[in-house]
Structures are given as C-alpha cells and as structure tokens.
GROMACS .gro file of N, CA and C in nm:
model
  396
    1UNK      N    1   4.862   3.062   5.659
    1UNK     CA    2   4.728   3.024   5.598
    1UNK      C    3   4.764   2.949   5.469
    2UNK      N    4   4.693   2.834   5.460
    2UNK     CA    5   4.717   2.743   5.348
    2UNK      C    6   4.661   2.799   5.216
    3UNK      N    7   4.689   2.726   5.108
    3UNK     CA    8   4.625   2.775   4.974
    3UNK      C    9   4.473   2.765   4.971
    4UNK      N   10   4.420   2.857   4.909
    4UNK     CA   11   4.268   2.852   4.888
    4UNK      C   12   4.223   2.743   4.788
    5UNK      N   13   4.117   2.694   4.800
    5UNK     CA   14   4.044   2.600   4.711
    5UNK      C   15   4.038   2.681   4.573
    6UNK      N   16   4.051   2.615   4.466
    6UNK     CA   17   4.044   2.679   4.333
    6UNK      C   18   3.893   2.712   4.318
    7UNK      N   19   3.795   2.649   4.370
    7UNK     CA   20   3.667   2.679   4.342
    7UNK      C   21   3.617   2.801   4.425
    8UNK      N   22   3.689   2.834   4.543
    8UNK     CA   23   3.658   2.953   4.622
    8UNK      C   24   3.691   3.086   4.556
    9UNK      N   25   3.612   3.180   4.548
    9UNK     CA   26   3.629   3.294   4.488
    9UNK      C   27   3.637   3.399   4.607
   10UNK      N   28   3.720   3.502   4.606
   10UNK     CA   29   3.716   3.608   4.699
   10UNK      C   30   3.654   3.739   4.629
   11UNK      N   31   3.555   3.785   4.694
   11UNK     CA   32   3.472   3.900   4.650
   11UNK      C   33   3.470   4.003   4.770
   12UNK      N   34   3.465   4.115   4.709
   12UNK     CA   35   3.418   4.216   4.819
   12UNK      C   36   3.279   4.199   4.859
   13UNK      N   37   3.244   4.245   4.967
   13UNK     CA   38   3.106   4.230   5.025
   13UNK      C   39   3.007   4.280   4.921
   14UNK      N   40   3.040   4.390   4.868
   14UNK     CA   41   2.946   4.476   4.783
   14UNK      C   42   2.926   4.376   4.660
   15UNK      N   43   3.037   4.333   4.599
   15UNK     CA   44   3.026   4.243   4.478
   15UNK      C   45   2.946   4.117   4.518
   16UNK      N   46   2.986   4.056   4.632
   16UNK     CA   47   2.906   3.926   4.648
   16UNK      C   48   2.764   3.948   4.670
   17UNK      N   49   2.729   4.059   4.746
   17UNK     CA   50   2.590   4.093   4.759
   17UNK      C   51   2.509   4.119   4.627
   18UNK      N   52   2.576   4.189   4.528
   18UNK     CA   53   2.516   4.205   4.399
   18UNK      C   54   2.492   4.074   4.318
   19UNK      N   55   2.588   3.982   4.328
   19UNK     CA   56   2.587   3.849   4.287
   19UNK      C   57   2.472   3.767   4.325
   20UNK      N   58   2.449   3.771   4.466
   20UNK     CA   59   2.347   3.703   4.519
   20UNK      C   60   2.220   3.771   4.487
   21UNK      N   61   2.211   3.888   4.489
   21UNK     CA   62   2.089   3.958   4.449
   21UNK      C   63   2.040   3.920   4.309
   22UNK      N   64   2.143   3.924   4.203
   22UNK     CA   65   2.116   3.892   4.078
   22UNK      C   66   2.065   3.747   4.062
   23UNK      N   67   2.134   3.652   4.123
   23UNK     CA   68   2.100   3.518   4.119
   23UNK      C   69   1.961   3.487   4.174
   24UNK      N   70   1.945   3.553   4.295
   24UNK     CA   71   1.801   3.530   4.357
   24UNK      C   72   1.699   3.593   4.273
   25UNK      N   73   1.720   3.707   4.208
   25UNK     CA   74   1.620   3.768   4.128
   25UNK      C   75   1.587   3.686   3.999
   26UNK      N   76   1.698   3.629   3.940
   26UNK     CA   77   1.673   3.544   3.820
   26UNK      C   78   1.585   3.412   3.868
   27UNK      N   79   1.621   3.367   3.989
   27UNK     CA   80   1.543   3.227   4.035
   27UNK      C   81   1.412   3.261   4.066
   28UNK      N   82   1.383   3.381   4.131
   28UNK     CA   83   1.242   3.420   4.162
   28UNK      C   84   1.158   3.459   4.026
   29UNK      N   85   1.224   3.507   3.926
   29UNK     CA   86   1.156   3.524   3.808
   29UNK      C   87   1.117   3.409   3.744
   30UNK      N   88   1.211   3.308   3.744
   30UNK     CA   89   1.184   3.175   3.683
   30UNK      C   90   1.065   3.102   3.755
   31UNK      N   91   1.078   3.110   3.890
   31UNK     CA   92   0.977   3.048   3.970
   31UNK      C   93   0.839   3.122   3.940
   32UNK      N   94   0.838   3.255   3.939
   32UNK     CA   95   0.709   3.315   3.902
   32UNK      C   96   0.644   3.265   3.774
   33UNK      N   97   0.741   3.253   3.679
   33UNK     CA   98   0.689   3.201   3.535
   33UNK      C   99   0.645   3.073   3.541
   34UNK      N  100   0.715   2.984   3.628
   34UNK     CA  101   0.690   2.843   3.629
   34UNK      C  102   0.551   2.817   3.702
   35UNK      N  103   0.523   2.892   3.806
   35UNK     CA  104   0.400   2.879   3.878
   35UNK      C  105   0.277   2.935   3.822
   36UNK      N  106   0.289   3.042   3.744
   36UNK     CA  107   0.187   3.105   3.679
   36UNK      C  108   0.080   3.149   3.780
   37UNK      N  109   0.126   3.211   3.892
   37UNK     CA  110   0.034   3.259   3.990
   37UNK      C  111  -0.033   3.169   4.088
   38UNK      N  112  -0.004   3.036   4.064
   38UNK     CA  113  -0.057   2.925   4.162
   38UNK      C  114   0.030   2.925   4.291
   39UNK      N  115  -0.018   2.881   4.398
   39UNK     CA  116   0.070   2.870   4.513
   39UNK      C  117   0.192   2.782   4.495
   40UNK      N  118   0.304   2.826   4.546
   40UNK     CA  119   0.443   2.753   4.524
   40UNK      C  120   0.428   2.625   4.602
   41UNK      N  121   0.485   2.515   4.547
   41UNK     CA  122   0.506   2.398   4.604
   41UNK      C  123   0.653   2.403   4.661
   42UNK      N  124   0.669   2.410   4.794
   42UNK     CA  125   0.803   2.427   4.859
   42UNK      C  126   0.825   2.299   4.947
   43UNK      N  127   0.954   2.250   4.930
   43UNK     CA  128   1.022   2.151   5.008
   43UNK      C  129   1.128   2.224   5.104
   44UNK      N  130   1.100   2.185   5.233
   44UNK     CA  131   1.210   2.235   5.326
   44UNK      C  132   1.281   2.113   5.379
   45UNK      N  133   1.411   2.104   5.347
   45UNK     CA  134   1.486   1.991   5.391
   45UNK      C  135   1.569   2.028   5.524
   46UNK      N  136   1.541   1.958   5.623
   46UNK     CA  137   1.611   1.992   5.749
   46UNK      C  138   1.726   1.870   5.770
   47UNK      N  139   1.841   1.924   5.744
   47UNK     CA  140   1.957   1.816   5.745
   47UNK      C  141   1.998   1.775   5.890
   48UNK      N  142   2.002   1.658   5.939
   48UNK     CA  143   2.048   1.608   6.060
   48UNK      C  144   1.999   1.677   6.181
   49UNK      N  145   1.852   1.712   6.159
   49UNK     CA  146   1.794   1.777   6.265
   49UNK      C  147   1.648   1.754   6.264
   50UNK      N  148   1.601   1.650   6.343
   50UNK     CA  149   1.453   1.619   6.327
   50UNK      C  150   1.366   1.704   6.427
   51UNK      N  151   1.440   1.789   6.507
   51UNK     CA  152   1.367   1.880   6.600
   51UNK      C  153   1.386   2.028   6.555
   52UNK      N  154   1.385   2.054   6.430
   52UNK     CA  155   1.415   2.188   6.370
   52UNK      C  156   1.282   2.273   6.391
   53UNK      N  157   1.284   2.348   6.482
   53UNK     CA  158   1.173   2.441   6.499
   53UNK      C  159   1.160   2.545   6.386
   54UNK      N  160   1.276   2.590   6.343
   54UNK     CA  161   1.275   2.696   6.236
   54UNK      C  162   1.202   2.639   6.104
   55UNK      N  163   1.231   2.523   6.073
   55UNK     CA  164   1.150   2.467   5.963
   55UNK      C  165   1.005   2.455   5.989
   56UNK      N  166   0.974   2.409   6.097
   56UNK     CA  167   0.842   2.390   6.138
   56UNK      C  168   0.757   2.521   6.130
   57UNK      N  169   0.831   2.640   6.180
   57UNK     CA  170   0.755   2.759   6.173
   57UNK      C  171   0.744   2.813   6.046
   58UNK      N  172   0.850   2.808   5.969
   58UNK     CA  173   0.853   2.852   5.827
   58UNK      C  174   0.743   2.773   5.751
   59UNK      N  175   0.740   2.648   5.762
   59UNK     CA  176   0.627   2.565   5.692
   59UNK      C  177   0.498   2.612   5.729
   60UNK      N  178   0.472   2.623   5.862
   60UNK     CA  179   0.346   2.668   5.902
   60UNK      C  180   0.294   2.808   5.850
   61UNK      N  181   0.409   2.892   5.842
   61UNK     CA  182   0.371   3.032   5.794
   61UNK      C  183   0.338   3.012   5.631
   62UNK      N  184   0.415   2.934   5.563
   62UNK     CA  185   0.390   2.920   5.427
   62UNK      C  186   0.252   2.861   5.388
   63UNK      N  187   0.225   2.760   5.476
   63UNK     CA  188   0.097   2.703   5.458
   63UNK      C  189  -0.017   2.791   5.492
   64UNK      N  190  -0.005   2.876   5.585
   64UNK     CA  191  -0.115   2.980   5.620
   64UNK      C  192  -0.116   3.079   5.497
   65UNK      N  193  -0.018   3.099   5.421
   65UNK     CA  194  -0.033   3.177   5.311
   65UNK      C  195  -0.079   3.107   5.174
   66UNK      N  196  -0.109   2.976   5.197
   66UNK     CA  197  -0.173   2.905   5.081
   66UNK      C  198  -0.083   2.807   5.014
   67UNK      N  199   0.038   2.802   5.041
   67UNK     CA  200   0.138   2.730   4.963
   67UNK      C  201   0.140   2.578   5.021
   68UNK      N  202   0.167   2.484   4.920
   68UNK     CA  203   0.193   2.351   4.961
   68UNK      C  204   0.338   2.344   5.013
   69UNK      N  205   0.343   2.280   5.139
   69UNK     CA  206   0.481   2.253   5.197
   69UNK      C  207   0.499   2.118   5.234
   70UNK      N  208   0.619   2.064   5.185
   70UNK     CA  209   0.665   1.920   5.228
   70UNK      C  210   0.770   1.947   5.330
   71UNK      N  211   0.773   1.894   5.443
   71UNK     CA  212   0.884   1.896   5.539
   71UNK      C  213   0.969   1.775   5.513
   72UNK      N  214   1.090   1.784   5.497
   72UNK     CA  215   1.172   1.668   5.476
   72UNK      C  216   1.294   1.655   5.581
   73UNK      N  217   1.269   1.567   5.671
   73UNK     CA  218   1.380   1.549   5.772
   73UNK      C  219   1.485   1.449   5.718
   74UNK      N  220   1.582   1.502   5.671
   74UNK     CA  221   1.680   1.405   5.602
   74UNK      C  222   1.806   1.379   5.697
   75UNK      N  223   1.802   1.254   5.720
   75UNK     CA  224   1.899   1.210   5.818
   75UNK      C  225   1.891   1.263   5.964
   76UNK      N  226   1.946   1.193   6.057
   76UNK     CA  227   1.940   1.247   6.191
   76UNK      C  228   2.084   1.240   6.251
   77UNK      N  229   2.093   1.338   6.327
   77UNK     CA  230   2.221   1.371   6.410
   77UNK      C  231   2.222   1.281   6.520
   78UNK      N  232   2.333   1.199   6.530
   78UNK     CA  233   2.341   1.104   6.638
   78UNK      C  234   2.479   1.121   6.712
   79UNK      N  235   2.467   1.173   6.832
   79UNK     CA  236   2.585   1.175   6.925
   79UNK      C  237   2.706   1.237   6.865
   80UNK      N  238   2.694   1.352   6.799
   80UNK     CA  239   2.803   1.426   6.756
   80UNK      C  240   2.870   1.338   6.633
   81UNK      N  241   2.804   1.239   6.574
   81UNK     CA  242   2.849   1.157   6.456
   81UNK      C  243   2.768   1.205   6.332
   82UNK      N  244   2.850   1.257   6.225
   82UNK     CA  245   2.779   1.293   6.113
   82UNK      C  246   2.813   1.198   6.014
   83UNK      N  247   2.726   1.115   5.969
   83UNK     CA  248   2.761   1.018   5.851
   83UNK      C  249   2.713   1.076   5.729
   84UNK      N  250   2.790   1.099   5.626
   84UNK     CA  251   2.753   1.158   5.502
   84UNK      C  252   2.636   1.076   5.437
   85UNK      N  253   2.561   1.149   5.351
   85UNK     CA  254   2.460   1.094   5.276
   85UNK      C  255   2.508   0.987   5.170
   86UNK      N  256   2.440   0.893   5.157
   86UNK     CA  257   2.486   0.796   5.051
   86UNK      C  258   2.409   0.830   4.917
   87UNK      N  259   2.459   0.769   4.808
   87UNK     CA  260   2.388   0.796   4.671
   87UNK      C  261   2.242   0.757   4.686
   88UNK      N  262   2.216   0.648   4.747
   88UNK     CA  263   2.076   0.603   4.756
   88UNK      C  264   1.993   0.691   4.837
   89UNK      N  265   2.051   0.758   4.948
   89UNK     CA  266   1.978   0.857   5.019
   89UNK      C  267   1.939   0.977   4.937
   90UNK      N  268   2.051   1.016   4.845
   90UNK     CA  269   2.030   1.134   4.764
   90UNK      C  270   1.912   1.095   4.670
   91UNK      N  271   1.918   0.977   4.614
   91UNK     CA  272   1.824   0.930   4.520
   91UNK      C  273   1.683   0.927   4.574
   92UNK      N  274   1.673   0.890   4.700
   92UNK     CA  275   1.532   0.879   4.766
   92UNK      C  276   1.480   1.019   4.783
   93UNK      N  277   1.575   1.127   4.824
   93UNK     CA  278   1.541   1.253   4.831
   93UNK      C  279   1.487   1.310   4.698
   94UNK      N  280   1.556   1.295   4.607
   94UNK     CA  281   1.515   1.339   4.460
   94UNK      C  282   1.381   1.271   4.424
   95UNK      N  283   1.359   1.150   4.462
   95UNK     CA  284   1.231   1.084   4.441
   95UNK      C  285   1.115   1.160   4.509
   96UNK      N  286   1.135   1.202   4.639
   96UNK     CA  287   1.034   1.263   4.708
   96UNK      C  288   1.004   1.396   4.634
   97UNK      N  289   1.113   1.476   4.610
   97UNK     CA  290   1.095   1.602   4.533
   97UNK      C  291   1.021   1.600   4.411
   98UNK      N  292   1.037   1.482   4.330
   98UNK     CA  293   0.967   1.463   4.203
   98UNK      C  294   0.812   1.424   4.243
   99UNK      N  295   0.786   1.323   4.349
   99UNK     CA  296   0.650   1.289   4.370
   99UNK      C  297   0.569   1.404   4.433
  100UNK      N  298   0.629   1.489   4.506
  100UNK     CA  299   0.568   1.610   4.562
  100UNK      C  300   0.553   1.726   4.458
  101UNK      N  301   0.624   1.705   4.344
  101UNK     CA  302   0.600   1.798   4.235
  101UNK      C  303   0.651   1.940   4.287
  102UNK      N  304   0.759   1.947   4.366
  102UNK     CA  305   0.819   2.075   4.432
  102UNK      C  306   0.872   2.173   4.321
  103UNK      N  307   0.830   2.298   4.347
  103UNK     CA  308   0.890   2.394   4.261
  103UNK      C  309   1.017   2.455   4.317
  104UNK      N  310   1.037   2.452   4.462
  104UNK     CA  311   1.145   2.502   4.520
  104UNK      C  312   1.199   2.413   4.638
  105UNK      N  313   1.304   2.404   4.661
  105UNK     CA  314   1.369   2.305   4.771
  105UNK      C  315   1.455   2.402   4.845
  106UNK      N  316   1.421   2.418   4.970
  106UNK     CA  317   1.527   2.495   5.073
  106UNK      C  318   1.592   2.394   5.159
  107UNK      N  319   1.701   2.430   5.189
  107UNK     CA  320   1.778   2.331   5.277
  107UNK      C  321   1.818   2.405   5.411
  108UNK      N  322   1.798   2.349   5.519
  108UNK     CA  323   1.828   2.408   5.657
  108UNK      C  324   1.938   2.320   5.711
  109UNK      N  325   2.045   2.384   5.768
  109UNK     CA  326   2.157   2.312   5.829
  109UNK      C  327   2.167   2.369   5.969
  110UNK      N  328   2.205   2.282   6.060
  110UNK     CA  329   2.204   2.324   6.197
  110UNK      C  330   2.338   2.406   6.237
  111UNK      N  331   2.450   2.386   6.163
  111UNK     CA  332   2.572   2.460   6.182
  111UNK      C  333   2.636   2.452   6.063
  112UNK      N  334   2.743   2.548   6.045
  112UNK     CA  335   2.828   2.560   5.921
  112UNK      C  336   2.905   2.425   5.899
  113UNK      N  337   2.926   2.343   6.002
  113UNK     CA  338   2.995   2.227   5.978
  113UNK      C  339   2.919   2.129   5.884
  114UNK      N  340   2.794   2.159   5.850
  114UNK     CA  341   2.711   2.074   5.765
  114UNK      C  342   2.713   2.137   5.626
  115UNK      N  343   2.780   2.237   5.593
  115UNK     CA  344   2.789   2.307   5.471
  115UNK      C  345   2.816   2.212   5.353
  116UNK      N  346   2.923   2.141   5.360
  116UNK     CA  347   2.955   2.042   5.244
  116UNK      C  348   2.847   1.942   5.226
  117UNK      N  349   2.775   1.898   5.337
  117UNK     CA  350   2.676   1.792   5.322
  117UNK      C  351   2.555   1.858   5.230
  118UNK      N  352   2.516   1.976   5.272
  118UNK     CA  353   2.409   2.064   5.206
  118UNK      C  354   2.465   2.078   5.063
  119UNK      N  355   2.575   2.105   5.034
  119UNK     CA  356   2.630   2.129   4.887
  119UNK      C  357   2.599   2.013   4.827
  120UNK      N  358   2.650   1.895   4.878
  120UNK     CA  359   2.638   1.756   4.797
  120UNK      C  360   2.500   1.729   4.774
  121UNK      N  361   2.419   1.762   4.872
  121UNK     CA  362   2.272   1.736   4.849
  121UNK      C  363   2.215   1.821   4.741
  122UNK      N  364   2.248   1.937   4.747
  122UNK     CA  365   2.205   2.041   4.644
  122UNK      C  366   2.250   1.998   4.511
  123UNK      N  367   2.372   1.956   4.501
  123UNK     CA  368   2.421   1.913   4.368
  123UNK      C  369   2.344   1.791   4.311
  124UNK      N  370   2.307   1.702   4.408
  124UNK     CA  371   2.238   1.575   4.375
  124UNK      C  372   2.097   1.614   4.320
  125UNK      N  373   2.036   1.714   4.378
  125UNK     CA  374   1.906   1.755   4.337
  125UNK      C  375   1.917   1.834   4.200
  126UNK      N  376   2.006   1.912   4.170
  126UNK     CA  377   2.039   1.987   4.052
  126UNK      C  378   2.065   1.888   3.942
  127UNK      N  379   2.151   1.791   3.971
  127UNK     CA  380   2.183   1.687   3.870
  127UNK      C  381   2.070   1.615   3.815
  128UNK      N  382   1.989   1.567   3.903
  128UNK     CA  383   1.864   1.495   3.879
  128UNK      C  384   1.766   1.581   3.829
  129UNK      N  385   1.741   1.689   3.856
  129UNK     CA  386   1.638   1.788   3.829
  129UNK      C  387   1.684   1.917   3.775
  130UNK      N  388   1.751   1.931   3.673
  130UNK     CA  389   1.823   2.047   3.623
  130UNK      C  390   1.728   2.176   3.595
  131UNK      N  391   1.602   2.145   3.590
  131UNK     CA  392   1.511   2.261   3.576
  131UNK      C  393   1.461   2.325   3.701
  132UNK      N  394   1.511   2.261   3.816
  132UNK     CA  395   1.467   2.318   3.944
  132UNK      C  396   1.529   2.456   3.965
   0.00000   0.00000   0.00000
C-alpha cells in the first residue's frame, strides 16, 4: 500500500460520524438562521448524468413541501469519457447559483469515480460564494 495523501485523515468510524454530525448540525443551524422560516431555495447538481432519477424524485419531493428547487444537469457522460469541468463551466455554475439565489447546493454523482470532480466543483462554489 502506497503512502496516504497528506490531506486524507484516518478516523475511527465513531469519530468520523461525530464530526459529520457536528458539521451538519452547524450548517443546518446556519441555514435555518439564513432562511428565517421561509422555504429553502435548493439547487441539486447532477454531475455527468442527465437521466438522474434520484435528483428528479428528490426535487419533486422538495417542491411538494413548498421549497424552490433548481435542477442543474452539469455536463454529460459520454461513452465512458469523463472530461473534467473547465474554469468557465465552474464560473457558469456559480452564475446559476447566484441568479437562482440558492441557499443550499447538493451534488449528486453517479459513482465514486466522480468524487474528485465533485470536490473541485464544491471548492469552486465555496471560493466564489464563501457564505454558502
């Protein structure tokens, strides 16, 4: 087994779950304060999958509960070829997030192979919109 990435941390499952729970709790509290009781404006980004039924079902459920939902189908998967998103594509995504005045952006990936692409996309959003 090769050396681990310096950014990768090894946690026990219990510790990892506690950290995720704390981070989620903090984000939900911030979201509740930000929206002040109004319906949440949610963006759901489907990466490389324009036929993502999970995104469509989640969006429909959120809409039924009164929330504004923007479905964003970001790039398409073409014959097992994954072309990384360009800076311009990230900028265009951020533009949509701003125009739709989204409170929360969720990212859906079709497989773990897309994890780094999702991370880069998330970092681009956080860099441009640090209060998100």
